[in-house]
């Protein structure tokens, strides 16, 4: 039986990946991946939120401001799933 262990180098990459995901300021490309939003929609929402910083041609998005803004669109649970499950019984 062959043992398959993760290499030490890949284990050392995990904290680095976590650190990158906790950044306060994101570039558009990073934000598109994290939030799964198209470039055009991301630009619109970040602009509405006031989360855009422009520095010498570099555009950054403040993640904290953007997250707070996105929470405004959160829809509470309706509870319909529980009712439907009870009806099926």
MMTF fields as JSON, N, C-alpha, C and O atoms, coordinates in Angstrom:
{
  "mmtfVersion": "1.0.0",
  "mmtfProducer": "UNKNOWN",
  "numBonds": 355,
  "numAtoms": 356,
  "numGroups": 89,
  "numChains": 1,
  "numModels": 1,
  "chainsPerModel": [1],
  "groupsPerChain": [89],
  "chainIdList": ["A"],
  "bondAtomList": [4, 2, 8, 6, 12, 10, 16, 14, 20, 18, 24, 22, 28, 26, 32, 30, 36, 34, 40, 38, 44, 42, 48, 46, 52, 50, 56, 54, 60, 58, 64, 62, 68, 66, 72, 70, 76, 74, 80, 78, 84, 82, 88, 86, 92, 90, 96, 94, 100, 98, 104, 102, 108, 106, 112, 110, 116, 114, 120, 118, 124, 122, 128, 126, 132, 130, 136, 134, 140, 138, 144, 142, 148, 146, 152, 150, 156, 154, 160, 158, 164, 162, 168, 166, 172, 170, 176, 174, 180, 178, 184, 182, 188, 186, 192, 190, 196, 194, 200, 198, 204, 202, 208, 206, 212, 210, 216, 214, 220, 218, 224, 222, 228, 226, 232, 230, 236, 234, 240, 238, 244, 242, 248, 246, 252, 250, 256, 254, 260, 258, 264, 262, 268, 266, 272, 270, 276, 274, 280, 278, 284, 282, 288, 286, 292, 290, 296, 294, 300, 298, 304, 302, 308, 306, 312, 310, 316, 314, 320, 318, 324, 322, 328, 326, 332, 330, 336, 334, 340, 338, 344, 342, 348, 346, 352, 350],
  "bondOrderList": [1, 1, 1, 1, 1, 1, 1, 1, 1, 1, 1, 1, 1, 1, 1, 1, 1, 1, 1, 1, 1, 1, 1, 1, 1, 1, 1, 1, 1, 1, 1, 1, 1, 1, 1, 1, 1, 1, 1, 1, 1, 1, 1, 1, 1, 1, 1, 1, 1, 1, 1, 1, 1, 1, 1, 1, 1, 1, 1, 1, 1, 1, 1, 1, 1, 1, 1, 1, 1, 1, 1, 1, 1, 1, 1, 1, 1, 1, 1, 1, 1, 1, 1, 1, 1, 1, 1, 1],
  "groupList": [{"groupName": "UNK", "atomNameList": ["N", "CA", "C", "O"], "elementList": ["N", "C", "C", "O"], "formalChargeList": [0, 0, 0, 0], "bondAtomList": [1, 0, 2, 1, 3, 2], "bondOrderList": [1, 1, 2], "singleLetterCode": "X", "chemCompType": "L-PEPTIDE LINKING"}],
  "groupTypeList": [0, 0, 0, 0, 0, 0, 0, 0, 0, 0, 0, 0, 0, 0, 0, 0, 0, 0, 0, 0, 0, 0, 0, 0, 0, 0, 0, 0, 0, 0, 0, 0, 0, 0, 0, 0, 0, 0, 0, 0, 0, 0, 0, 0, 0, 0, 0, 0, 0, 0, 0, 0, 0, 0, 0, 0, 0, 0, 0, 0, 0, 0, 0, 0, 0, 0, 0, 0, 0, 0, 0, 0, 0, 0, 0, 0, 0, 0, 0, 0, 0, 0, 0, 0, 0, 0, 0, 0, 0],
  "groupIdList": [1, 2, 3, 4, 5, 6, 7, 8, 9, 10, 11, 12, 13, 14, 15, 16, 17, 18, 19, 20, 21, 22, 23, 24, 25, 26, 27, 28, 29, 30, 31, 32, 33, 34, 35, 36, 37, 38, 39, 40, 41, 42, 43, 44, 45, 46, 47, 48, 49, 50, 51, 52, 53, 54, 55, 56, 57, 58, 59, 60, 61, 62, 63, 64, 65, 66, 67, 68, 69, 70, 71, 72, 73, 74, 75, 76, 77, 78, 79, 80, 81, 82, 83, 84, 85, 86, 87, 88, 89],
  "secStructList": [7, 7, 7, 7, 7, 7, 7, 2, 2, 2, 2, 2, 2, 2, 2, 2, 2, 2, 2, 2, 2, 6, 7, 1, 3, 3, 3, 2, 2, 2, 2, 2, 2, 2, 2, 6, 7, 7, 2, 2, 2, 2, 2, 2, 2, 2, 2, 2, 2, 6, 7, 3, 3, 3, 3, 6, 6, 3, 3, 3, 3, 3, 2, 2, 2, 2, 2, 2, 2, 2, 4, 4, 4, 7, 7, 7, 7, 7, 7, 2, 2, 2, 2, 2, 2, 2, 2, 2, 7],
  "xCoordList": [0.841, 0.0, 0.893, 1.701, 0.738, 1.56, 0.948, -0.261, 1.818, 1.346, 1.438, 2.438, 0.396, 0.431, 0.317, -0.745, 1.433, 1.473, 1.61, 2.206, 1.051, 1.239, 2.669, 3.236, 3.226, 4.589, 4.607, 3.616, 5.735, 5.874, 5.729, 5.195, 6.19, 6.094, 4.648, 4.322, 3.764, 2.363, 1.704, 0.818, 2.122, 1.579, 2.008, 1.275, 3.185, 3.66, 2.947, 2.954, 2.339, 1.623, 0.261, -0.26, -0.318, -1.651, -1.715, -2.606, -0.81, -0.885, -0.729, -1.341, 0.069, 0.259, -1.038, -1.387, -1.747, -3.011, -4.065, -4.864, -4.075, -5.01, -4.703, -5.611, -3.429, -3.029, -3.493, -3.967, -3.368, -3.792, -5.299, -5.762, -6.074, -7.527, -8.015, -9.159, -7.154, -7.527, -7.076, -7.203, -6.565, -6.104, -7.237, -8.397, -6.884, -7.887, -8.169, -9.305, -7.171, -7.335, -7.094, -6.093, -8.021, -7.93, -7.86, -8.465, -7.127, -7.179, -8.431, -9.01, -8.845, -10.061, -10.023, -10.999, -8.908, -8.819, -9.027, -9.705, -8.445, -8.604, -10.045, -10.604, -10.648, -12.028, -13.005, -13.981, -12.753, -13.621, -13.642, -14.691, -12.498, -12.407, -13.058, -13.817, -12.772, -13.291, -14.806, -15.474, -15.356, -16.785, -17.578, -18.809, -16.916, -17.564, -18.523, -19.668, -18.034, -18.812, -18.039, -16.809, -18.759, -18.1, -17.435, -17.784, -16.48, -15.716, -16.63, -16.477, -17.567, -18.457, -19.329, -19.469, -19.916, -20.781, -19.967, -20.433, -18.76, -17.885, -17.541, -17.569, -17.217, -16.907, -18.108, -17.951, -19.289, -20.508, -20.78, -21.04, -20.719, -21.006, -19.951, -20.286, -18.678, -17.6, -17.675, -17.396, -18.046, -18.196, -19.36, -19.234, -20.49, -21.647, -21.314, -21.813, -20.475, -20.107, -19.102, -18.949, -18.415, -17.356, -16.113, -15.383, -15.873, -14.77, -13.576, -12.642, -13.581, -12.514, -11.432, -11.721, -10.194, -9.027, -8.2, -7.868, -7.867, -7.045, -5.699, -5.625, -4.634, -3.281, -2.392, -2.081, -1.983, -1.07, -1.492, -0.662, -2.723, -3.195, -3.572, -4.08, -3.336, -3.719, -5.041, -5.203, -5.975, -7.283, -7.392, -7.203, -7.698, -7.868, -9.286, -9.911, -9.784, -11.101, -10.909, -10.27, -11.468, -11.403, -12.415, -13.624, -11.903, -12.738, -13.744, -14.884, -13.346, -14.25, -15.448, -16.587, -15.193, -16.271, -17.187, -18.41, -16.581, -17.358, -18.218, -19.374, -17.668, -18.434, -19.631, -20.73, -19.411, -20.499, -21.592, -22.78, -21.187, -22.148, -22.928, -24.141, -22.262, -22.937, -23.975, -24.971, -23.759, -24.71, -26.076, -27.084, -26.111, -27.388, -28.296, -29.513, -27.721, -28.486, -28.855, -29.452, -28.504, -28.778, -30.279, -30.959, -30.787, -32.199, -32.328, -31.647, -33.191, -33.361, -34.038, -34.713, -33.846, -34.462, -35.974, -36.503, -36.659, -38.121, -38.78, -39.933, -38.086, -38.662, -39.542, -40.167, -39.615, -40.474, -40.001, -40.816, -38.715, -38.193, -38.732, -39.056, -38.83, -39.35, -40.818, -41.244, -41.586, -43.005, -43.186, -44.037, -42.391, -42.487, -42.125, -42.746, -41.111, -40.703, -41.801, -42.029, -42.476, -43.544, -44.735, -45.403, -45.007, -46.099, -45.847, -46.788, -44.589, -44.239, -44.416, -44.569, -44.398, -44.497, -45.864, -46.163],
  "yCoordList": [-1.169, 0.0, 1.241, 1.438, 2.052, 3.263, 4.371, 4.6, 5.048, 6.175, 7.444, 7.687, 8.242, 9.498, 10.658, 10.934, 11.31, 12.463, 13.721, 13.71, 14.8, 16.083, 16.545, 16.348, 17.16, 17.644, 18.837, 19.553, 19.033, 20.127, 21.469, 22.413, 21.57, 22.851, 23.253, 24.433, 22.309, 22.672, 23.07, 23.925, 22.466, 22.831, 24.241, 24.941, 24.656, 26.007, 27.05, 28.233, 26.637, 27.564, 27.952, 29.014, 27.134, 27.39, 28.716, 29.516, 28.991, 30.289, 31.472, 32.521, 31.31, 32.376, 32.627, 33.78, 31.582, 31.739, 32.384, 33.195, 32.035, 32.655, 34.136, 34.964, 34.459, 35.856, 36.672, 37.795, 36.134, 36.846, 37.07, 38.113, 36.112, 36.26, 37.24, 37.692, 37.575, 38.511, 39.936, 40.802, 40.195, 41.535, 42.541, 42.228, 43.756, 44.799, 45.454, 45.852, 45.573, 46.203, 45.162, 44.447, 45.089, 44.114, 44.823, 45.879, 44.246, 44.714, 44.126, 43.171, 44.709, 44.234, 42.74, 42.035, 42.255, 40.839, 39.952, 38.928, 40.344, 39.56, 39.61, 38.588, 40.792, 40.956, 40.183, 39.625, 40.143, 39.389, 37.92, 37.278, 37.389, 35.977, 35.739, 34.783, 36.591, 36.407, 36.524, 35.713, 37.529, 37.78, 37.128, 37.162, 36.546, 35.904, 36.866, 36.521, 38.068, 39.11, 39.552, 39.615, 39.857, 40.324, 41.678, 42.4, 42.004, 43.244, 44.463, 45.359, 44.505, 45.658, 45.833, 46.948, 44.746, 44.817, 45.163, 45.914, 44.619, 44.917, 46.403, 47.027, 46.962, 48.387, 49.217, 50.189, 48.846, 49.575, 49.522, 50.551, 48.315, 48.161, 48.831, 49.494, 48.657, 49.261, 50.778, 51.455, 51.306, 52.744, 53.249, 54.269, 52.547, 52.905, 52.83, 53.625, 51.875, 51.69, 52.724, 52.94, 53.365, 54.299, 53.572, 54.073, 52.388, 51.541, 51.576, 50.792, 52.461, 52.498, 53.493, 54.617, 53.066, 53.914, 53.881, 52.802, 55.033, 55.109, 55.716, 56.837, 54.96, 55.4, 55.172, 54.031, 56.252, 56.175, 55.117, 54.316, 55.098, 54.155, 52.789, 51.949, 52.554, 51.296, 51.512, 52.481, 50.612, 50.711, 49.627, 48.444, 50.046, 49.118, 49.23, 50.288, 48.131, 48.103, 47.77, 46.776, 48.612, 48.365, 47.264, 47.453, 46.124, 44.943, 45.162, 44.708, 45.849, 46.073, 46.927, 46.603, 48.01, 48.888, 48.14, 48.242, 47.382, 46.659, 45.57, 45.388, 44.846, 43.815, 44.418, 43.864, 45.557, 46.236, 46.647, 46.51, 47.148, 47.556, 46.353, 46.446, 45.236, 44.044, 43.501, 42.913, 43.689, 43.206, 43.879, 43.347, 45.035, 45.722, 44.913, 45.096, 44.024, 43.231, 41.851, 41.048, 41.574, 40.264, 40.069, 40.932, 38.951, 38.62, 37.606, 36.581, 37.883, 36.935, 35.654, 35.641, 34.601, 33.314, 33.427, 34.071, 32.808, 32.89, 31.769, 31.904, 30.675, 29.556, 28.677, 27.752, 28.929, 28.135, 26.698, 25.79, 26.477, 25.119, 24.234, 23.07, 24.773, 23.981, 23.633, 22.515, 24.582, 24.339, 23.284, 22.403, 23.369, 22.402, 21.019, 20.039, 20.92, 19.62, 19.034, 17.824, 19.87, 19.392, 18.911, 17.951, 19.569, 19.165, 17.813, 17.065, 17.5, 16.237, 15.04, 13.913, 15.259, 14.148, 13.676, 12.751],
  "zCoordList": [0.0, 0.0, 0.0, 0.907, -1.003, -1.126, -0.288, -0.302, 0.438, 1.246, 0.416, -0.259, 0.472, -0.277, 0.712, 1.271, 0.898, 1.78, 0.94, -0.137, 1.452, 0.778, 1.024, 2.099, 0.0, 0.162, 1.113, 1.255, 1.75, 2.704, 2.005, 2.589, 0.773, 0.069, -0.154, -0.029, -0.481, -0.69, 0.622, 0.633, 1.726, 3.03, 3.426, 4.124, 2.984, 3.284, 2.425, 2.767, 1.325, 0.449, 1.023, 0.682, 1.871, 2.411, 3.164, 2.879, 4.117, 4.798, 3.837, 4.04, 2.818, 1.827, 1.065, 0.811, 0.702, -0.006, 0.895, 0.427, 2.17, 3.113, 3.288, 3.359, 3.356, 3.517, 2.322, 2.49, 1.139, -0.064, -0.07, -0.532, 0.434, 0.425, 1.49, 1.434, 2.464, 3.523, 3.237, 4.103, 2.074, 1.746, 1.878, 1.61, 2.295, 2.433, 1.094, 0.833, 0.247, -1.06, -2.149, -2.131, -3.092, -4.174, -5.516, -5.7, -6.442, -7.825, -8.458, -7.94, -9.592, -10.251, -10.527, -10.269, -11.049, -11.412, -10.189, -10.271, -9.056, -7.832, -7.345, -6.947, -7.376, -6.907, -7.785, -7.281, -9.094, -10.0, -9.618, -9.668, -9.239, -8.868, -7.511, -7.35, -6.539, -5.19, -5.151, -4.51, -5.834, -5.769, -6.902, -6.88, -7.874, -9.021, -9.727, -10.022, -9.988, -10.654, -11.89, -11.869, -12.964, -14.186, -13.945, -13.011, -14.798, -14.662, -14.673, -13.842, -15.592, -15.734, -14.492, -13.989, -13.997, -12.815, -11.568, -10.711, -11.465, -10.341, -10.306, -9.246, -11.463, -11.554, -11.111, -10.372, -11.552, -11.197, -9.694, -9.07, -9.113, -7.692, -6.815, -5.834, -7.169, -6.382, -6.436, -5.446, -7.58, -7.716, -6.866, -6.189, -6.896, -6.081, -4.587, -3.791, -4.221, -2.817, -2.349, -1.147, -3.28, -2.9, -2.422, -1.567, -2.976, -2.535, -3.477, -3.306, -4.464, -5.468, -5.08, -4.67, -5.214, -4.996, -6.277, -6.767, -6.818, -8.032, -7.665, -7.162, -7.923, -7.593, -8.802, -9.142, -9.45, -10.607, -11.621, -12.05, -12.0, -13.007, -12.46, -13.203, -11.189, -10.554, -9.834, -9.092, -10.055, -9.41, -8.354, -8.637, -7.134, -6.022, -5.478, -5.554, -4.929, -4.308, -2.829, -2.486, -1.957, -0.526, -0.203, -0.341, 0.224, 0.449, 1.577, 1.477, 2.645, 3.773, 3.361, 3.695, 2.641, 2.189, 1.226, 1.314, 0.3, -0.695, -0.046, -0.429, 0.933, 1.635, 2.363, 2.331, 3.018, 3.723, 2.747, 3.039, 1.597, 0.571, 0.048, -0.143, -0.185, -0.703, 0.278, -0.144, 1.568, 2.561, 2.414, 2.879, 1.773, 1.553, 0.632, 0.65, -0.171, -1.131, -0.598, -1.314, 0.65, 1.24, 1.418, 1.973, 0.953, 1.12, 2.249, 2.242, 3.212, 4.315, 3.829, 2.8, 4.576, 4.239, 4.331, 5.238, 3.401, 3.369, 4.148, 4.557, 4.363, 5.097, 4.235, 4.753, 2.939, 2.051, 1.957, 1.799, 2.051, 1.939, 3.056, 2.824, 4.254, 5.374, 5.152, 5.442, 4.642, 4.39, 3.307, 3.433, 2.243, 1.166, 1.637, 1.225, 2.513, 3.028, 3.918, 3.898, 4.692, 5.566, 4.742, 5.127, 3.61, 2.748, 2.09, 1.822, 1.832, 1.178, 2.114, 1.643, 3.395, 4.369, 4.433, 5.188]
}
